[in-house]
Coordinates of C-alpha atoms and ligand atoms in Angstrom, one line a residue:
X1 CA -33.8 -17.1 89.0
X2 CA -35.5 -14.4 91.2
X3 CA -39.2 -14.1 90.9
X4 CA -40.9 -10.6 91.2
X5 CA -42.9 -8.2 89.0
X6 CA -43.6 -4.5 88.6
X7 CA -47.1 -3.2 89.8
X8 CA -48.3 0.2 88.4
X9 CA -49.2 2.6 91.3
X10 CA -51.9 4.2 89.3
X11 CA -53.9 1.4 87.5
X12 CA -52.6 -1.6 89.3
X13 CA -51.4 -3.3 86.2
X14 CA -48.8 -6.0 86.8
X15 CA -46.0 -6.4 84.3
X16 CA -42.5 -8.0 83.8
X17 CA -39.8 -5.7 85.1
X18 CA -37.1 -4.6 82.7
X19 CA -35.0 -1.4 83.2
X20 CA -35.8 -0.5 79.5
X21 CA -39.5 -0.2 80.3
X22 CA -40.2 3.3 81.8
X23 CA -44.0 3.4 81.8
X24 CA -46.9 1.2 82.6
X25 CA -47.8 -0.5 79.3
X26 CA -51.5 0.0 80.1
X27 CA -51.8 3.5 81.5
X28 CA -48.3 5.0 80.8
X29 CA -47.8 6.1 84.4
X30 CA -44.1 6.2 85.3
X31 CA -44.8 5.0 88.9
X32 CA -44.5 1.4 89.6
X33 CA -43.3 -0.8 92.4
X34 CA -41.8 -4.2 92.8
X35 CA -43.8 -6.9 94.2
X36 CA -42.8 -10.4 95.5
X37 CA -44.7 -13.4 96.8
X38 CA -44.4 -12.5 100.3
X39 CA -46.7 -15.0 101.6
X40 CA -44.5 -17.8 100.4
X41 CA -41.2 -16.0 101.2
X42 CA -42.2 -15.3 104.8
X43 CA -41.9 -18.9 105.9
X44 CA -38.5 -19.6 104.1
X45 CA -36.5 -16.4 104.3
X46 CA -35.5 -16.0 108.0
X47 CA -33.7 -19.4 107.8
X48 CA -32.0 -18.6 104.5
X49 CA -31.0 -15.1 105.7
X50 CA -29.3 -16.5 108.8
X51 CA -27.2 -18.7 106.6
X52 CA -25.8 -15.9 104.7
X53 CA -23.2 -13.2 105.3
X54 CA -24.5 -9.9 106.6
X55 CA -24.6 -7.7 103.5
X56 CA -27.3 -6.3 101.2
X57 CA -27.5 -9.4 99.1
X58 CA -28.5 -11.4 102.1
X59 CA -32.1 -10.2 101.0
X60 CA -31.6 -11.1 97.4
X61 CA -35.0 -12.7 97.0
X62 CA -36.5 -9.4 97.8
X63 CA -34.4 -7.4 95.4
X64 CA -35.3 -6.7 91.7
X65 CA -32.4 -8.5 90.1
X66 CA -33.1 -11.7 88.3
X67 CA -29.7 -13.4 89.0
X68 CA -27.4 -12.7 91.9
X69 CA -23.7 -11.8 90.7
X70 CA -21.5 -11.9 93.7
X71 CA -18.5 -10.8 91.5
X72 CA -19.8 -7.2 91.3
X73 CA -20.4 -6.7 95.0
X74 CA -18.1 -4.5 97.1
X75 CA -19.6 -5.5 100.4
X76 CA -22.4 -3.0 100.2
X77 CA -24.9 -3.0 103.0
X78 CA -24.4 -4.9 106.2
X79 CA -23.4 -1.6 107.9
X80 CA -23.1 -1.6 111.9
X81 CA -25.7 -0.5 114.2
X82 CA -23.8 1.3 116.9
X83 CA -25.3 2.0 120.3
X84 CA -25.0 5.8 121.0
X85 CA -24.5 5.6 124.7
X86 CA -23.2 9.0 125.3
X87 CA -25.7 10.7 123.1
X88 CA -28.3 8.8 124.7
X89 CA -27.2 9.8 128.0
X90 CA -27.1 13.5 127.1
X91 CA -30.6 13.3 125.7
X92 CA -32.2 11.1 128.3
X93 CA -32.9 8.4 125.8
X94 CA -30.8 5.3 126.4
X95 CA -31.9 3.3 123.3
X96 CA -30.5 5.5 120.5
X97 CA -28.8 3.6 117.6
X98 CA -26.7 4.8 114.7
X99 CA -27.1 2.9 111.5
X100 CA -23.6 3.7 110.2
X101 CA -23.9 4.0 106.5
X102 CA -20.6 5.8 106.3
X103 CA -19.1 2.3 106.1
X104 CA -20.3 1.6 102.7
X105 CA -17.8 1.3 99.8
X106 CA -18.1 5.0 98.9
X107 CA -19.2 6.1 102.4
X108 CA -22.8 6.9 102.1
X109 CA -26.0 5.0 102.0
X110 CA -26.4 5.7 98.3
X111 CA -24.1 2.7 97.9
X112 CA -27.1 0.4 98.2
X113 CA -28.8 2.3 95.5
X114 CA -25.9 2.1 93.2
X115 CA -25.1 -1.6 93.9
X116 CA -28.7 -2.7 93.1
X117 CA -29.2 -0.1 90.3
X118 CA -26.0 -1.0 88.5
X119 CA -26.5 -4.8 88.9
X120 CA -30.0 -4.3 87.3
X121 CA -28.6 -2.3 84.3
X122 CA -25.7 -4.7 83.9
X123 CA -28.2 -7.7 83.8
X124 CA -30.2 -5.9 81.2
X125 CA -27.1 -5.3 79.0
X126 CA -27.2 -1.5 79.4
X127 CA -23.8 0.0 78.8
X128 CA -24.2 3.7 79.3
X129 CA -26.4 5.6 81.8
X130 CA -27.2 9.3 83.0
X131 CA -28.0 10.6 86.3
X132 CA -28.3 14.0 88.2
X133 CA -27.1 14.2 91.6
X134 CA -26.3 16.5 94.6
X135 CA -23.1 14.5 94.9
X136 CA -23.4 11.2 96.7
X137 CA -25.6 9.3 94.3
X138 CA -23.1 10.3 91.5
X139 CA -20.2 9.1 93.7
X140 CA -21.8 5.7 94.5
X141 CA -22.9 5.1 91.0
X142 CA -19.5 6.0 89.5
X143 CA -17.8 3.4 91.6
X144 CA -20.2 0.6 90.7
X145 CA -20.4 1.7 87.0
X146 CA -16.6 1.5 86.8
X147 CA -16.6 -2.0 88.0
X148 CA -19.5 -3.1 85.8
X149 CA -18.0 -1.4 82.6
X150 CA -21.0 1.1 82.3
X151 CA -20.2 4.6 81.1
X152 CA -21.8 7.2 83.3
X153 CA -22.8 10.8 82.8
X154 CA -23.3 12.7 86.0
X155 CA -25.0 16.1 85.9
X156 CA -24.0 17.9 89.0
X157 CA -25.4 21.3 90.1
X158 CA -22.5 23.7 90.3
X159 CA -23.3 24.0 94.1
X160 CA -22.0 20.5 94.8
X161 CA -18.8 20.9 96.8
X162 CA -15.6 20.6 94.6
X163 CA -14.4 17.6 96.9
X164 CA -17.5 15.6 95.8
X165 CA -17.2 16.5 92.2
X166 CA -13.6 15.4 92.1
X167 CA -14.6 12.2 93.8
X168 CA -17.1 11.6 90.9
X169 CA -14.5 12.4 88.2
X170 CA -11.8 10.1 89.7
X171 CA -13.9 7.0 88.7
X172 CA -14.0 8.1 85.1
X173 CA -17.5 9.4 85.0
X174 CA -18.2 12.1 82.5
X175 CA -18.9 15.2 84.8
X176 CA -21.2 17.8 83.5
X177 CA -21.4 20.8 85.9
X178 CA -24.7 22.7 85.5
X179 CA -24.8 26.2 86.8
X180 CA -28.4 26.1 88.1
X181 CA -30.4 24.5 90.9
X182 CA -30.5 20.7 91.4
X183 CA -34.0 20.5 90.1
X184 CA -32.7 22.2 86.8
X185 CA -29.8 19.9 86.6
X186 CA -32.3 17.1 86.8
X187 CA -34.1 18.6 83.7
X188 CA -30.9 18.9 81.7
X189 CA -29.9 15.3 82.6
X190 CA -33.3 14.0 81.6
X191 CA -33.2 16.0 78.3
X192 CA -29.7 14.8 77.5
X193 CA -30.8 11.1 78.2
X194 CA -33.8 11.6 76.0
X195 CA -31.8 13.2 73.1
X196 CA -29.3 10.3 73.2
X197 CA -31.6 7.5 74.1
X198 CA -29.7 6.6 77.2
X199 CA -31.0 5.0 80.5
X200 CA -31.7 7.7 83.1
X201 CA -31.7 7.2 86.9
X202 CA -35.1 8.5 88.1
X203 CA -35.0 8.3 91.8
X204 CA -38.2 7.1 93.4
X205 CA -39.5 6.0 89.9
X206 CA -36.6 3.6 89.5
X207 CA -37.6 0.3 91.0
X208 CA -34.2 -0.9 92.0
X209 CA -33.4 2.4 93.8
X210 CA -36.5 2.1 96.2
X211 CA -35.8 -1.7 96.6
X212 CA -32.1 -1.1 97.5
X213 CA -33.1 1.4 100.2
X214 CA -35.4 -1.1 101.9
X215 CA -32.6 -3.3 102.9
X216 CA -31.8 -0.8 105.6
X217 CA -35.1 -1.7 107.3
X218 CA -34.3 -5.4 107.0
X219 CA -30.9 -5.0 108.5
X220 CA -32.1 -2.7 111.3
X221 CA -34.8 -5.2 112.6
X222 CA -32.3 -8.1 112.5
X223 CA -29.7 -5.9 114.4
X224 CA -32.2 -4.5 116.9
X225 CA -33.4 -8.0 117.6
X226 CA -29.9 -9.2 118.4
X227 CA -29.3 -6.2 120.7
X228 CA -32.5 -6.9 122.7
X229 CA -32.7 -10.8 122.5
X230 CA -31.2 -11.1 125.9
X231 CA -34.6 -10.3 127.3
X232 CA -36.8 -13.3 128.0
X233 CA -40.0 -13.7 126.0
X234 CA -42.9 -15.5 127.7
X235 CA -42.7 -19.2 126.8
X236 CA -46.4 -19.4 125.7
X237 CA -46.3 -16.7 123.2
X238 CA -45.3 -17.2 119.5
X239 CA -43.6 -13.9 118.8
X240 CA -42.5 -12.6 115.4
X241 CA -39.0 -13.5 115.0
X242 CA -37.8 -9.9 114.8
X243 CA -38.3 -6.5 116.6
X244 CA -38.8 -3.1 115.0
X245 CA -37.5 0.1 116.6
X246 CA -40.1 2.6 117.7
X247 CA -38.6 5.4 115.5
X248 CA -36.5 5.7 112.4
X249 CA -34.9 9.1 111.6
X250 CA -33.4 10.2 108.4
X251 CA -32.2 13.3 106.6
X252 CA -34.3 13.9 103.6
X253 CA -33.6 15.5 100.1
X254 CA -35.8 13.8 97.5
X255 CA -37.2 11.3 99.8
X256 CA -36.0 8.2 98.2
X257 CA -34.3 6.8 101.3
X258 CA -37.4 7.0 103.7
X259 CA -39.7 5.8 100.9
X260 CA -37.7 2.7 100.4
X261 CA -37.1 2.2 104.1
X262 CA -40.8 2.5 104.7
X263 CA -41.5 -0.2 102.1
X264 CA -39.1 -2.5 103.8
X265 CA -40.8 -2.2 107.2
X266 CA -44.2 -2.6 105.6
X267 CA -43.0 -5.9 103.8
X268 CA -41.6 -7.2 107.1
X269 CA -44.8 -6.4 108.8
X270 CA -46.9 -8.0 105.9
X271 CA -44.8 -11.2 106.3
X272 CA -45.5 -11.2 110.0
X273 CA -41.8 -10.8 110.8
X274 CA -42.3 -7.7 112.9
X275 CA -45.4 -6.9 114.9
X276 CA -45.6 -3.1 114.4
X277 CA -44.4 -0.4 112.1
X278 CA -41.9 2.2 113.3
X279 CA -42.8 5.9 113.3
X280 CA -40.6 7.7 110.6
X281 CA -39.1 11.1 111.2
X282 CA -38.0 13.0 108.0
X283 CA -35.7 15.8 108.6
X284 CA -34.9 18.5 106.1
X285 CA -32.7 21.5 106.0
X286 CA -34.6 24.6 106.9
X287 CA -33.4 26.5 103.8
X288 CA -34.9 23.8 101.5
X289 CA -37.8 22.1 103.4
X290 CA -40.7 21.7 100.9
X291 CA -41.9 18.6 102.5
X292 CA -41.9 20.1 106.0
X293 CA -43.9 23.1 104.8
X294 CA -46.4 20.9 103.1
X295 CA -46.7 18.6 106.2
X296 CA -47.3 21.5 108.6
X297 CA -49.9 22.8 106.3
X298 CA -51.6 19.4 106.0
X299 CA -51.0 19.2 102.3
X300 CA -50.7 16.1 100.2
X301 CA -48.5 17.9 97.5
X302 CA -45.4 19.8 98.2
X303 CA -44.9 23.3 96.8
X304 CA -41.5 23.4 95.1
X305 CA -38.8 25.8 96.6
X306 CA -37.3 27.7 93.7
X307 CA -34.1 28.9 95.4
X308 CA -32.8 26.7 98.3
X309 CA -31.0 28.8 101.0
X310 CA -28.8 26.2 102.9
X311 CA -25.2 25.3 102.9
X312 CA -26.2 21.7 103.0
X313 CA -26.5 21.4 99.1
X314 CA -26.6 17.6 99.3
X315 CA -30.1 18.1 100.6
X316 CA -31.2 20.8 98.2
X317 CA -34.1 19.2 96.4
X318 CA -36.4 21.9 95.8
X319 CA -39.2 19.9 94.2
X320 CA -39.9 16.5 95.7
X321 CA -42.8 15.8 93.5
X322 CA -44.9 12.7 94.0
X323 CA -42.3 11.1 96.4
X324 CA -43.6 13.4 99.2
X325 CA -47.3 12.5 98.5
X326 CA -46.6 8.8 98.6
X327 CA -44.3 9.1 101.6
X328 CA -46.8 11.0 103.8
X329 CA -49.6 8.8 102.8
X330 CA -47.7 5.7 103.8
X331 CA -46.5 7.2 107.1
X332 CA -50.0 8.1 108.0
X333 CA -51.4 4.7 107.0
X334 CA -48.4 2.9 108.7
X335 CA -46.5 3.7 111.9
X336 CA -46.9 7.5 111.8
X337 CA -44.1 10.0 112.3
X338 CA -43.5 13.6 111.1
X339 CA -41.5 15.9 108.9
X340 CA -39.4 18.6 110.7
X341 CA -36.6 21.0 109.6
X342 CA -33.4 22.1 111.3
X343 CA -31.2 25.1 110.8
X344 CA -27.7 24.9 109.2
X345 CA -26.4 26.1 112.6
X346 CA -28.2 23.3 114.5
X347 CA -26.7 20.9 112.0
X348 CA -23.1 22.0 112.4
X349 CA -23.6 21.7 116.2
X350 CA -24.9 18.2 115.8
X351 CA -21.7 17.3 113.7
X352 CA -19.5 18.4 116.7
X353 CA -21.6 16.5 119.4
X354 CA -21.7 13.4 117.3
X355 CA -17.9 13.4 116.6
X356 CA -16.9 14.4 120.2
X357 CA -19.4 12.2 122.1
X358 CA -19.7 9.1 119.8
X359 CA -16.4 9.4 117.6
X360 CA -18.5 9.5 114.6
X361 CA -17.6 12.2 112.0
X362 CA -20.4 12.9 109.5
X363 CA -21.0 15.1 106.7
X364 CA -23.6 17.9 107.1
X365 CA -26.3 16.1 105.1
X366 CA -26.2 13.2 107.7
X367 CA -26.0 15.4 110.6
X368 CA -29.4 16.9 109.7
X369 CA -31.1 13.8 111.1
X370 CA -29.2 14.0 114.3
X371 CA -30.2 17.7 114.7
X372 CA -33.6 16.6 114.0
X373 CA -33.5 14.0 116.8
X374 CA -32.1 16.5 119.2
X375 CA -34.9 18.9 118.4
X376 CA -37.6 16.1 118.7
X377 CA -36.3 14.9 122.0
X378 CA -36.3 18.4 123.4
X379 CA -39.9 19.0 122.1
X380 CA -41.0 15.9 123.9
X381 CA -41.8 13.8 120.8
X382 CA -39.7 10.8 121.9
X383 CA -40.4 8.9 125.1
X384 CA -37.3 7.9 127.1
X385 CA -38.1 4.2 126.8
X386 CA -38.4 4.4 122.9
X387 CA -35.8 2.8 120.7
X388 CA -34.6 5.1 118.0
X389 CA -32.5 4.3 115.0
X390 CA -30.9 7.2 113.1
X391 CA -29.6 6.8 109.6
X392 CA -26.1 8.1 109.6
X393 CA -26.2 8.5 105.9
X394 CA -22.7 9.5 104.9
X395 CA -19.3 11.2 105.1
X396 CA -17.5 11.8 101.8
X397 CA -13.7 11.2 101.7
X398 CA -12.6 13.8 99.3
X399 CA -10.1 13.4 96.4
X400 CA -7.4 15.9 97.1
X401 CA -7.1 18.6 94.6
X402 CA -3.7 17.9 93.2
X403 CA -4.7 14.4 92.4
X404 CA -6.9 15.3 89.5
X405 CA -5.6 18.6 88.1
X406 CA -8.0 20.6 86.0
X407 CA -10.2 20.1 83.0
X408 CA -12.3 17.1 84.3
X409 CA -15.8 18.6 84.0
X410 CA -17.9 20.0 81.1
X411 CA -20.0 23.2 81.9
X412 CA -23.6 24.0 81.2
X413 CA -24.9 27.3 82.3
X414 CA -28.6 27.8 82.4
X415 CA -29.6 31.4 82.8
X416 CA -32.7 32.0 84.9
X417 CA -33.9 34.3 82.1
X418 CA -33.7 31.8 79.2
X419 CA -35.3 29.1 81.4
X420 CA -38.3 31.4 82.3
X421 CA -38.8 32.5 78.8
X422 CA -38.1 29.4 76.6
X423 CA -37.3 26.4 78.8
X424 CA -37.2 23.9 76.0
X425 CA -34.9 25.9 73.9
X426 CA -32.9 27.0 76.9
X427 CA -32.2 23.3 77.6
X428 CA -31.4 22.4 74.0
X429 CA -29.0 25.4 73.6
X430 CA -27.2 24.6 76.9
X431 CA -26.9 21.0 76.0
X432 CA -25.7 21.5 72.4
X433 CA -22.3 22.2 73.8
X434 CA -21.9 19.2 76.1
X435 CA -20.7 16.9 73.3
X436 CA -19.7 17.0 69.6
X437 CA -22.0 15.3 67.1
X438 CA -19.5 12.8 65.8
X439 CA -17.4 10.7 68.0
X440 CA -14.2 8.8 66.9
X441 CA -15.3 5.3 66.1
X442 CA -13.3 2.7 67.6
X443 CA -13.4 -1.1 67.2
X444 CA -12.4 -3.4 69.9
X445 CA -11.3 -6.8 68.6
X446 CA -10.6 -9.5 71.2
X447 CA -11.9 -13.1 71.8
X448 CA -11.8 -12.7 75.5
X449 CA -14.9 -11.1 77.0
X450 CA -13.1 -9.6 80.1
X451 CA -10.5 -8.0 77.8
X452 CA -13.2 -6.3 75.7
X453 CA -14.8 -5.1 78.9
X454 CA -11.6 -3.6 80.3
X455 CA -10.7 -1.8 77.0
X456 CA -14.3 -0.5 76.7
X457 CA -14.0 0.7 80.2
X458 CA -10.8 2.5 79.5
X459 CA -12.4 4.3 76.5
X460 CA -15.5 5.1 78.5
X461 CA -13.7 6.7 81.3
X462 CA -11.6 8.8 79.1
X463 CA -14.1 10.5 76.8
X464 CA -16.6 10.1 74.1
X465 CA -16.1 7.2 71.6
X466 CA -18.5 5.3 69.5
X467 CA -17.5 1.7 70.4
X468 CA -17.9 -1.4 68.2
X469 CA -16.9 -4.9 69.3
X470 CA -15.8 -7.9 67.3
X471 CA -15.3 -11.2 69.1
X472 CA -13.0 -12.8 66.4
X473 CA -11.0 -11.9 63.3
X474 CA -13.8 -12.6 60.9
X475 CA -16.2 -10.3 62.7
X476 CA -13.5 -7.7 62.7
X477 CA -13.0 -7.8 59.0
X478 CA -16.8 -7.7 58.5
X479 CA -17.0 -4.7 60.9
X480 CA -14.2 -2.8 59.0
X481 CA -15.9 -3.3 55.6
X482 CA -19.3 -2.1 57.1
X483 CA -18.4 0.7 59.4
X484 CA -16.1 3.6 58.7
X485 CA -13.7 3.1 61.6
X486 CA -11.2 5.7 63.1
X487 CA -9.2 3.1 65.2
X488 CA -8.9 -0.6 65.7
X489 CA -7.7 -2.1 68.9
X490 CA -6.7 -5.5 68.0
X491 CA -5.7 -8.8 69.8
X492 CA -3.4 -11.1 68.0
X493 CA -4.3 -14.5 69.3
X494 CA -7.8 -15.5 68.3
X495 CA -9.3 -18.7 66.8
X496 CA -9.5 -19.2 63.1
X497 CA -8.6 -15.7 61.6
X498 CA -6.1 -14.2 64.1
X499 CA -4.9 -10.7 64.5
X500 CA -2.3 -11.1 61.8
X501 CA -5.0 -12.2 59.4
X502 CA -7.1 -9.2 60.2
X503 CA -4.2 -7.0 59.5
X504 CA -3.6 -8.6 56.1
X505 CA -7.2 -8.1 55.2
X506 CA -7.2 -4.4 56.3
X507 CA -4.1 -3.6 54.4
X508 CA -5.3 -5.5 51.3
X509 CA -8.4 -3.3 51.0
X510 CA -7.6 0.3 49.9
X511 CA -10.6 1.5 51.9
X512 CA -9.4 0.1 55.2
X513 CA -5.6 0.3 54.7
X514 CA -5.4 3.6 56.4
X515 CA -7.3 2.6 59.8
X516 CA -4.8 3.0 62.5
X517 CA -4.4 -0.2 64.6
X518 CA -3.1 -0.7 68.2
X519 CA -2.3 -4.2 69.0
X520 CA -3.0 -5.3 72.5
X521 CA -1.7 -8.9 73.1
X522 CA -0.9 -11.3 75.7
X523 CA 1.5 -13.1 73.2
X524 CA 5.2 -13.0 73.6
X525 CA 6.2 -12.1 69.9
X526 CA 8.9 -13.9 68.1
X527 CA 11.3 -12.0 66.0
X528 CA 9.4 -13.2 62.8
X529 CA 6.1 -12.0 64.3
X530 CA 7.4 -8.7 65.0
X531 CA 8.7 -8.4 61.5
X532 CA 5.2 -9.1 60.4
X533 CA 3.8 -6.2 62.3
X534 CA 6.5 -3.7 61.5
X535 CA 5.1 -0.6 59.7
X536 CA 1.7 -1.9 59.7
X537 CA 0.5 -1.0 63.3
X538 CA 0.5 2.2 65.2
X539 CA 1.6 0.6 68.5
X540 CA 2.0 -2.6 70.3
X541 CA 0.9 -3.0 73.9
X542 CA 1.4 -6.1 76.1
X543 CA -1.8 -7.2 78.1
X544 CA -1.2 -7.1 81.8
X545 CA 1.8 -4.7 81.3
X546 CA 0.2 -1.5 80.2
X547 CA -1.5 0.8 82.6
X548 CA -4.8 2.1 81.3
X549 CA -3.4 5.6 81.0
X550 CA -0.9 4.5 78.4
X551 CA -3.6 3.0 76.2
X552 CA -5.8 6.1 76.7
X553 CA -2.9 8.3 75.9
X554 CA -2.1 6.3 72.7
X555 CA -5.7 6.5 71.7
X556 CA -6.0 10.2 72.3
X557 CA -2.9 11.1 70.4
X558 CA -4.0 9.0 67.5
X559 CA -7.5 10.5 67.2
X560 CA -6.5 14.1 67.8
Ligands
LIG601 C1 -25.6 12.0 102.8 C2 -27.0 12.0 102.5 N1 -27.9 12.0 103.4 C3 -29.2 12.1 103.0 C4 -29.7 12.2 101.7 C5 -31.2 12.3 101.4 O1 -31.5 11.4 100.4 P1 -33.1 11.1 100.0 O2 -33.9 12.2 100.5 O3 -33.0 11.0 98.5 O4 -33.2 9.8 100.6 C6 -28.7 12.3 100.7 C7 -29.1 12.4 99.3 O5 -28.3 12.7 98.3 C8 -27.4 12.2 101.1 O6 -26.3 12.1 100.1
LIG602 ZN1 -50.8 1.7 84.9

């Protein structure tokens, strides 16, 4: 059992972490951070880490999940640190390293966030969640939610490239395309979550998200140390076990990444595992660079950009809110650094350089950091002897158009006028068309937990259902008597009252006799048993033999 707690950033209150708790119980602030017993952990962790495989869960004592569940992992984290020899030579800086986050399960650094975030939701028993995204967060969360049996609603601004949207949809996430800016899509998602009482991913205010990002810092110092350990240390000194780079570069949208990575370096420093904090370079796209404007004007609060003007929509967070304020404070108090912007043209040029010189093809959002590095070296901000790590944040592998067909997204259009005049009503009106009021009510009856999860997942990924579960025949009968059901998906082999018994009971009660039943069974039926089902069930599916689409098609046809 992992030991950690949440600490309010406004009043210092310390409380038990639970994803259901969104505010500090004392002052109602939405901003808190995870705290660990670093003093104790410092002496034991390096040896434990060394005995584990190189992935994100290597740092499990420092992650906000109570129990470690290896089964939900897809090998997140543990990405390579590649020495960029050619780029280094071109720039006159021989120690440039690429942290290759393209090698995560969905090809971006957001896989860390999704892996830890979904593990935390699952642990808390949360089955449905909402997020807004410029693409990659939705893709990563969709993959992990699919595995965990969590239904996901992704609100994507209509500016998100179709390739990314299809990638989200292929995982069975409910895609809502919001014709508005990313900041407005976030508002719509938050309102939707509030109306339906669903859990919302809140970026830097979501503890697992920040904590997940910090694993990048831990990995970097371990990897940099290995790179340089051929150097001899003076025998009399007792050095910290690890080395920090001089610089960490990252492309920045909302700022979650650098905020988390900074926290990681700070913890390492607090534990005495590194002897200095790296400087952090946050690079934004020129057409949407609210943090850069604020930094250059010496402001603590960033002025939101209303209409981003960049092709790099992945980075189009117009309003970074408090994340900027925290980030710049911590950079100033820590190892320093700067905020800088680059043009789309500089970014596209960096894509070519990186691919042609280093064999690393990246998406524009990731290339922004490299364009920023090139600019910083040319401006003389980086000394030739310094060690630089650039987070190569991602490269989407698109789902081809013909794979998905049409009709996989819902549309919400926010007109600038309604939003300016009556924002609340505008949001409500726009959302009212996203879903119907009443969803078909489906009971899943199965004594095997994994089978219930699978069937729930099939339903979740196909549309909107109100789902009930019963773990045996007796519960199923009680459920049918209590709730008006539109469909029952029924297992046959269950202890005490089996599926046949449930059917007998349903058919004997005039109120329930009409409920359609799909039998899903692992049982090889005898002719006698087949006879007992004849005329009483809608269809029969063999576990392990039906593909999920067949069950979904049956259900859709029945509930039309
Ligand atoms: C590929 C890529 N790089 C960088 C970012 C910036 O992320 P943040 O500022 O939230 O850390 C994102 C965010 O979506 C991204 O997808
Ligand atoms: Zn508080």
